[in-house]
Coordinates of C-alpha atoms (C1' of nucleotides) in Angstrom, one line a residue:
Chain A
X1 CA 48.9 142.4 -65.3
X2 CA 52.0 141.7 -66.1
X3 CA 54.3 138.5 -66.0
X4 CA 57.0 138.0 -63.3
X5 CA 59.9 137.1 -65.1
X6 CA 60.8 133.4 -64.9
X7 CA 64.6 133.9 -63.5
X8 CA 63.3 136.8 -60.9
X9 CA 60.1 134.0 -59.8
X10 CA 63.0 131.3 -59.3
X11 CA 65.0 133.6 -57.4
X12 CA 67.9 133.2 -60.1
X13 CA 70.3 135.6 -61.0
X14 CA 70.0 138.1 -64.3
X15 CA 71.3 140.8 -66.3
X16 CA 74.6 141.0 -67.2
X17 CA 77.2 137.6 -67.2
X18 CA 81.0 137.9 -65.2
X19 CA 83.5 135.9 -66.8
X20 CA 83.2 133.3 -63.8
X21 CA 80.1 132.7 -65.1
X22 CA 81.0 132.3 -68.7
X23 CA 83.5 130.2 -67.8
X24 CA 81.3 127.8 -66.0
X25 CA 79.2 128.0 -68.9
X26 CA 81.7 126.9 -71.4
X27 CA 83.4 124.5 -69.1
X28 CA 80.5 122.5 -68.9
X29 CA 78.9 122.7 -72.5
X30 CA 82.4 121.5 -73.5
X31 CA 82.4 118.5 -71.2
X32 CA 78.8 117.7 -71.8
X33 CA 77.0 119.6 -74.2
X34 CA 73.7 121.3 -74.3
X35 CA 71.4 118.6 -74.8
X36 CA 68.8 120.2 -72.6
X37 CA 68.9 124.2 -71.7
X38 CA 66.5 124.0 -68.7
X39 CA 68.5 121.1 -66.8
X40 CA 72.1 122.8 -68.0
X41 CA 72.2 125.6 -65.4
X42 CA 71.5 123.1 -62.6
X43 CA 74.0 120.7 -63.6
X44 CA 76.9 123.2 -64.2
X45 CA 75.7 124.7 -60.7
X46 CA 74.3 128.4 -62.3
X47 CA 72.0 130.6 -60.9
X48 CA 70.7 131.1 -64.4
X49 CA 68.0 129.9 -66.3
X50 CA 67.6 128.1 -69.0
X51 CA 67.0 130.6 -71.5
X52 CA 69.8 133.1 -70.3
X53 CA 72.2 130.4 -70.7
X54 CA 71.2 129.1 -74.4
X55 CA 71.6 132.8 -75.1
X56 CA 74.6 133.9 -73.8
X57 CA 75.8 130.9 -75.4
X58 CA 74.7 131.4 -78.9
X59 CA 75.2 135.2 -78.8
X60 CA 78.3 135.2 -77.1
X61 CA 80.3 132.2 -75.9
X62 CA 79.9 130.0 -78.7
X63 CA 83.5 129.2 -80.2
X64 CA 82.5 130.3 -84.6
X65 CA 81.1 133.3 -83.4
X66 CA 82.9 136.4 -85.4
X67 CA 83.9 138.8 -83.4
X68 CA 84.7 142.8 -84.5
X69 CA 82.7 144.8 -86.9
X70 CA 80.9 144.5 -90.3
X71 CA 82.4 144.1 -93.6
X72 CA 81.2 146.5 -96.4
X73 CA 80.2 142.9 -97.9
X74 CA 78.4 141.5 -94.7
X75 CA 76.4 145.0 -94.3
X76 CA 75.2 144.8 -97.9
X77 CA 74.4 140.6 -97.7
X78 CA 72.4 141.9 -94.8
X79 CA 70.8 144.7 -96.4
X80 CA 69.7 142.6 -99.3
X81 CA 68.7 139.7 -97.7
X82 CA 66.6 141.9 -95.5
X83 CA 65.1 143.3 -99.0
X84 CA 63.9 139.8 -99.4
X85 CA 63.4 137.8 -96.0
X86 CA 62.0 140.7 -93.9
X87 CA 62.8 140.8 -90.4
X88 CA 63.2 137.4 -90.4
X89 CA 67.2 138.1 -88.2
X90 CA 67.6 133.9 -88.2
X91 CA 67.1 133.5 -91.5
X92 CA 69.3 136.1 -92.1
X93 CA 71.8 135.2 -89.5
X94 CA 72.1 131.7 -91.4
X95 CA 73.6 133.2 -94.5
X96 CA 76.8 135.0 -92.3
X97 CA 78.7 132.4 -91.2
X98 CA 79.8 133.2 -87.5
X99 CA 77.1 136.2 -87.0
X100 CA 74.2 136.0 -84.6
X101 CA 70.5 137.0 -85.6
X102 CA 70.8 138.9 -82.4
X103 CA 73.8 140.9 -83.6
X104 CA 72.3 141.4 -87.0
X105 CA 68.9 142.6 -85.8
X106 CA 71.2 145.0 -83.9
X107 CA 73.3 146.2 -86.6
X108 CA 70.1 146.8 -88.3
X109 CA 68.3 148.7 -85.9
X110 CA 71.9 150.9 -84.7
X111 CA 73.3 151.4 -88.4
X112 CA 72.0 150.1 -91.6
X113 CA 68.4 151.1 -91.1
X114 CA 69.4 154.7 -90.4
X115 CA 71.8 155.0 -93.2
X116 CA 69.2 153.5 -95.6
X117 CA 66.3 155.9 -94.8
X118 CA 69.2 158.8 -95.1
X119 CA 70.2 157.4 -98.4
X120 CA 67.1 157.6 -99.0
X121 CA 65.9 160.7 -98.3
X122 CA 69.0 162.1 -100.2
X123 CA 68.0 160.5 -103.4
X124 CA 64.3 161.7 -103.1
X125 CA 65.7 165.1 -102.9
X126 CA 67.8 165.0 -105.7
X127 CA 65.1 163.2 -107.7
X128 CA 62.3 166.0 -106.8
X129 CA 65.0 168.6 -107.0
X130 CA 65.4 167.5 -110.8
X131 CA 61.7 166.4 -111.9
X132 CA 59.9 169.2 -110.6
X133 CA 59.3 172.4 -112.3
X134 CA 60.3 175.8 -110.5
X135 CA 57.5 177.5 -112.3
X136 CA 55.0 175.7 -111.4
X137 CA 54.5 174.8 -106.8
X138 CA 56.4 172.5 -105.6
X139 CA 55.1 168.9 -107.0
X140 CA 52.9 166.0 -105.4
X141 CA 54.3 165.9 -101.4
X142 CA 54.5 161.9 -102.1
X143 CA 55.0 160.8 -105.7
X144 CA 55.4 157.6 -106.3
X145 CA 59.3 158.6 -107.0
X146 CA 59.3 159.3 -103.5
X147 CA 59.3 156.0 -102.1
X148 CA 62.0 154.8 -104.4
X149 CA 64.9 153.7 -102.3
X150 CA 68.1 153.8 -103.9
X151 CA 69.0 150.6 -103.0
X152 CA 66.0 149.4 -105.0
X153 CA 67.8 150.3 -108.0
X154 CA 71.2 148.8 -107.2
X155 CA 69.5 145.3 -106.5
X156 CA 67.5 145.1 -109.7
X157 CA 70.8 146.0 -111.4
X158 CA 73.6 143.6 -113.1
X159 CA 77.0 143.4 -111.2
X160 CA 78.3 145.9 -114.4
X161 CA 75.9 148.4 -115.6
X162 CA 76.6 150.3 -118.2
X163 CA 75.5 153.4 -119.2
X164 CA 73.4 151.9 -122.3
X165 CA 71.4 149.9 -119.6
X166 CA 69.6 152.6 -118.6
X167 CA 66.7 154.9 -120.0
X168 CA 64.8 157.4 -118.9
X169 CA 62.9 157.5 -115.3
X170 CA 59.5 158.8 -116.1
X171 CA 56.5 158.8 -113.8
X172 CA 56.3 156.2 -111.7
X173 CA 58.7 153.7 -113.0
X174 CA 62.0 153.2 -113.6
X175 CA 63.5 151.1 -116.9
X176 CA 66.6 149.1 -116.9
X177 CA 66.9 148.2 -120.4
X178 CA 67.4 144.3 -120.7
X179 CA 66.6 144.1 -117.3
X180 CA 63.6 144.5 -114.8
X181 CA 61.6 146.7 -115.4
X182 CA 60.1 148.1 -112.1
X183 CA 57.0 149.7 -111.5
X184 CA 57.1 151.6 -107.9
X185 CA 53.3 150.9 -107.3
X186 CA 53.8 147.3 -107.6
X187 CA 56.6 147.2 -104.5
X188 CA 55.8 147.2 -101.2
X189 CA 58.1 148.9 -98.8
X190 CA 56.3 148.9 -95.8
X191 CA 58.5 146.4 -94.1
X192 CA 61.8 147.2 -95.6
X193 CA 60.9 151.4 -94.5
X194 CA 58.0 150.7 -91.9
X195 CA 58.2 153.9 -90.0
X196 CA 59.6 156.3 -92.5
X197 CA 59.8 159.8 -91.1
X198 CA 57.5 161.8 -94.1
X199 CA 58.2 165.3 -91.9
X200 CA 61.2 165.3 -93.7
X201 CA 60.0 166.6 -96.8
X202 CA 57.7 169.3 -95.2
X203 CA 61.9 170.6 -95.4
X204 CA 62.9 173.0 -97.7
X205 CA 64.9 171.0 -100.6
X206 CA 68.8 171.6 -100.9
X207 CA 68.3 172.5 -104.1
X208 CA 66.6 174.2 -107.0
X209 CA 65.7 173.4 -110.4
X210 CA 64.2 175.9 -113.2
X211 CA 63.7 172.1 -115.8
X212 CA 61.3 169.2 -115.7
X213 CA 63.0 166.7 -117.4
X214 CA 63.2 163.1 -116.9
X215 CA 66.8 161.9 -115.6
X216 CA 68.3 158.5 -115.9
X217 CA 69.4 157.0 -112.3
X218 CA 71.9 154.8 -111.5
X219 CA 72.9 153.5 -108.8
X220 CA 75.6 151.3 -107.6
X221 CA 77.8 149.4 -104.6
X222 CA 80.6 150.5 -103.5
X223 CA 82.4 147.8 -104.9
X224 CA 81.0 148.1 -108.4
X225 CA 82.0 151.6 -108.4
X226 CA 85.2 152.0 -109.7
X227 CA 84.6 149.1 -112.9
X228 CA 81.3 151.4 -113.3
X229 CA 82.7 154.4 -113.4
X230 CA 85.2 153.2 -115.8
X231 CA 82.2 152.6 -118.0
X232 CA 80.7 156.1 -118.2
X233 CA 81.7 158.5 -120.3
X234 CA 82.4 161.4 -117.8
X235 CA 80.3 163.6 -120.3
X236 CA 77.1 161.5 -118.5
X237 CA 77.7 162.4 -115.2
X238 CA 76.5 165.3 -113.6
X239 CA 78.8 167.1 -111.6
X240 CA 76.6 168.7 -109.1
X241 CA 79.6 171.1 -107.8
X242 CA 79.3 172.3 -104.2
X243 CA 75.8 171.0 -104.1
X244 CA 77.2 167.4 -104.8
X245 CA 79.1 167.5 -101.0
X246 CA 75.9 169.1 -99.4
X247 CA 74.1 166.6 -101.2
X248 CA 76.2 163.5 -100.7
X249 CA 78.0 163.3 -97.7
X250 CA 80.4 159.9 -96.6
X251 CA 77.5 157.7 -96.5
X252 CA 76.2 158.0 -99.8
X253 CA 79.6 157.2 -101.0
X254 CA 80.0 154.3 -98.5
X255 CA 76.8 152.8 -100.1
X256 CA 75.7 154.0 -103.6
X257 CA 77.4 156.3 -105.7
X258 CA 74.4 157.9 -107.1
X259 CA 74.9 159.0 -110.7
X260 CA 72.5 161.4 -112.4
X261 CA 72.3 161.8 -116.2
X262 CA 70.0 164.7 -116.9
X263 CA 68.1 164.2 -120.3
X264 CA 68.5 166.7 -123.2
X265 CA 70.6 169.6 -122.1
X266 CA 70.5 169.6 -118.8
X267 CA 73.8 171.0 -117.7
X268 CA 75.4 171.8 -113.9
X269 CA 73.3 175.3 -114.3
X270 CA 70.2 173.3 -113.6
X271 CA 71.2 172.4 -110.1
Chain B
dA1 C1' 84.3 169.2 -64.2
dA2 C1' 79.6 167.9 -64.0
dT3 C1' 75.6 166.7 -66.3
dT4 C1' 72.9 165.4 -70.2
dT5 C1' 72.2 163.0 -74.4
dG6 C1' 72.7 159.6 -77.8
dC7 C1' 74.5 155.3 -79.3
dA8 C1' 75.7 150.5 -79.4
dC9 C1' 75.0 146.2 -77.8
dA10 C1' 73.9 142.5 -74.5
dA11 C1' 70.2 140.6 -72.4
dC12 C1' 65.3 139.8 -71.4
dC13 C1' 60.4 138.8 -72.5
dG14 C1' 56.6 136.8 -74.6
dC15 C1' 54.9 134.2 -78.2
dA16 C1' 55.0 130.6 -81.8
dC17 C1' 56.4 126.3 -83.2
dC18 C1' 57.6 121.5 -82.7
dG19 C1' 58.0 117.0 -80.9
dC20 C1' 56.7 113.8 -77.4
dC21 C1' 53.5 111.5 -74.5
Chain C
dG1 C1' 43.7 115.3 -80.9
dG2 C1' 45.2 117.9 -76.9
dG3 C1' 48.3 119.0 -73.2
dC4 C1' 53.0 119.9 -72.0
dG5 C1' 57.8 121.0 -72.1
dG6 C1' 61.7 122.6 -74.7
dT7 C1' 63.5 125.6 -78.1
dG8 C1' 63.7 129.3 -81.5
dC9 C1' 62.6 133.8 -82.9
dG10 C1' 61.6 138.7 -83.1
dG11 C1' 60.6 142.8 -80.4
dT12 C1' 61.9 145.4 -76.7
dT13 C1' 64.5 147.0 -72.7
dG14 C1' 68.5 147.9 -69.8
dT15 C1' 73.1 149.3 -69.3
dG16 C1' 77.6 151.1 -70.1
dC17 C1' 80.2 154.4 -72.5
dA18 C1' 81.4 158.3 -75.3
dA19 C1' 80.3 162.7 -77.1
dA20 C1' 78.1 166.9 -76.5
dT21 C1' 76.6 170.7 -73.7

DNA sequence: AATTTGCACAACCGCACCGCC
DNA sequence: GGGCGGTGCGGTTGTGCAAAT
């Protein structure tokens, strides 16, 4: 059985506000306050209830709220925090001056989410596409590699990387010299990735390898990028030609730039 | 041009927590 | 200590709009 819904039971209005009654709503939360939400729709003469009203007010009406889109910076303070806090949207919300949990938990669920999993996906492949050996069938369907999410890497990472910060990737861990070192089996992604689509590697890779070699990964923001660029010797990068744009499309560059130093010879031929 | 599909976001619902009596 | 009301929070749904077919 389910609930009636508290406004519908009253016979009180609901769904979407007019500006008559956001103006009501402001009118009188500027004269008085919002001391108590149940007794404010009454008094300002609303067919709301309590609840709509708190909401609408501190979603919408309220006077610090920022209006317009994410910043680069906001999206990536959200992404982090998330990374740490969870789903926990308030929490989050507290640390954005003028955004709403509600508008973050949207922006998660609508943008960032998506764009993480992609990321994601994208750096498996090129991770799988240079670790496994074309002699040999295709690897493990889920190493522990696989669950790596780039943005792991960029938050373990000092502001500046350099090149010398990093060694090799090998199995299941990744070393940032002077730095943390992380063990993939010791993280749990489960809430940051909860429904992870895992049909996507039944896929054909984008492309092929003929080496098995370990690879140095880095990964950084966008606004790192050009400082850490400046810091590798181009001779370290691996330019991954026509695969790079089929590969990396717009959103890897608006997050990570994902930089791939093959070990040993490993040359452009490889990909 | 009409219809369908997907996206973005506002709003709602139910539960948990807290303070008061 | 337990009941109750108010509030906050996170998950989910509804709606409008734009893009695709």
């Amino acid at each position: 059985m389910v609930r009636a819904p508290c406004c519908e039971k009253m016979g009180l209005k609901r769904g979407p506000w007019t500006t008559e009654e956001d103006k009501i709503l402001v009118s009188h939360i500027e004269k008085n306050g919002h001391g108590n939400w149940r007794a404010l729709p009454k008094q300002a003469g609303l067919l709301r209830c309590g609840k709509s009203c708190r909401l609408r007010w501190i979603n919408y009406l309220r006077p610090d709220i920022k209006r317009g889109n994410f910043s680069r910076e906001e999206e990536e303070t959200i992404i982090n925090l998330h990374e740490m806090l969870g789903n926990r949207w308030s929490a989050i919300a507290a640390k954005l001056p003028g955004r709403t949990d509600n508008e973050i938990k949207n922006v998660w669920h609508t943008h960032l989410k998506k764009k993480l999993k992609q990321n994601q996906a994208k750096t498996q492949i090129i991770l799988q596409s240079t670790t496994c050996d074309s002699n040999s069938p295709r690897q493990s369907e889920s190493s522990d590699l696989d669950i790596l999410p780039s943005h792991q890497a960029y938050a373990s990472m000092s502001p500046q990387p350099s090149s010398s910060d990093f060694s090799s990737v090998t199995d299941a861990s990744v070393t940032l010299n002077n730095m943390s070192h992380i063990k993939v089996d010791d993280m749990d992604f489960s809430e940051s990735f909860p429904e992870f689509d895992e049909s996507i590697w039944s896929e054909p890779p984008l492309v092929e390898t003929t080496s098995n070699m370990p690879l140095d990964l880095l990964a950084v923001s966008t606004d790192d990028q050009s400082q850490a660029q400046s810091q590798f010797n181009p001779i370290e990068r691996v330019d991954l030609g026509d695969n790079y744009d089929s590969i990396l499309d717009d959103d890897m560059d608006f997050w990570y730039n994902l930089f791939i130093r093959a070990g040993g010879s490993t040359e452009l031929s490889e990909f």
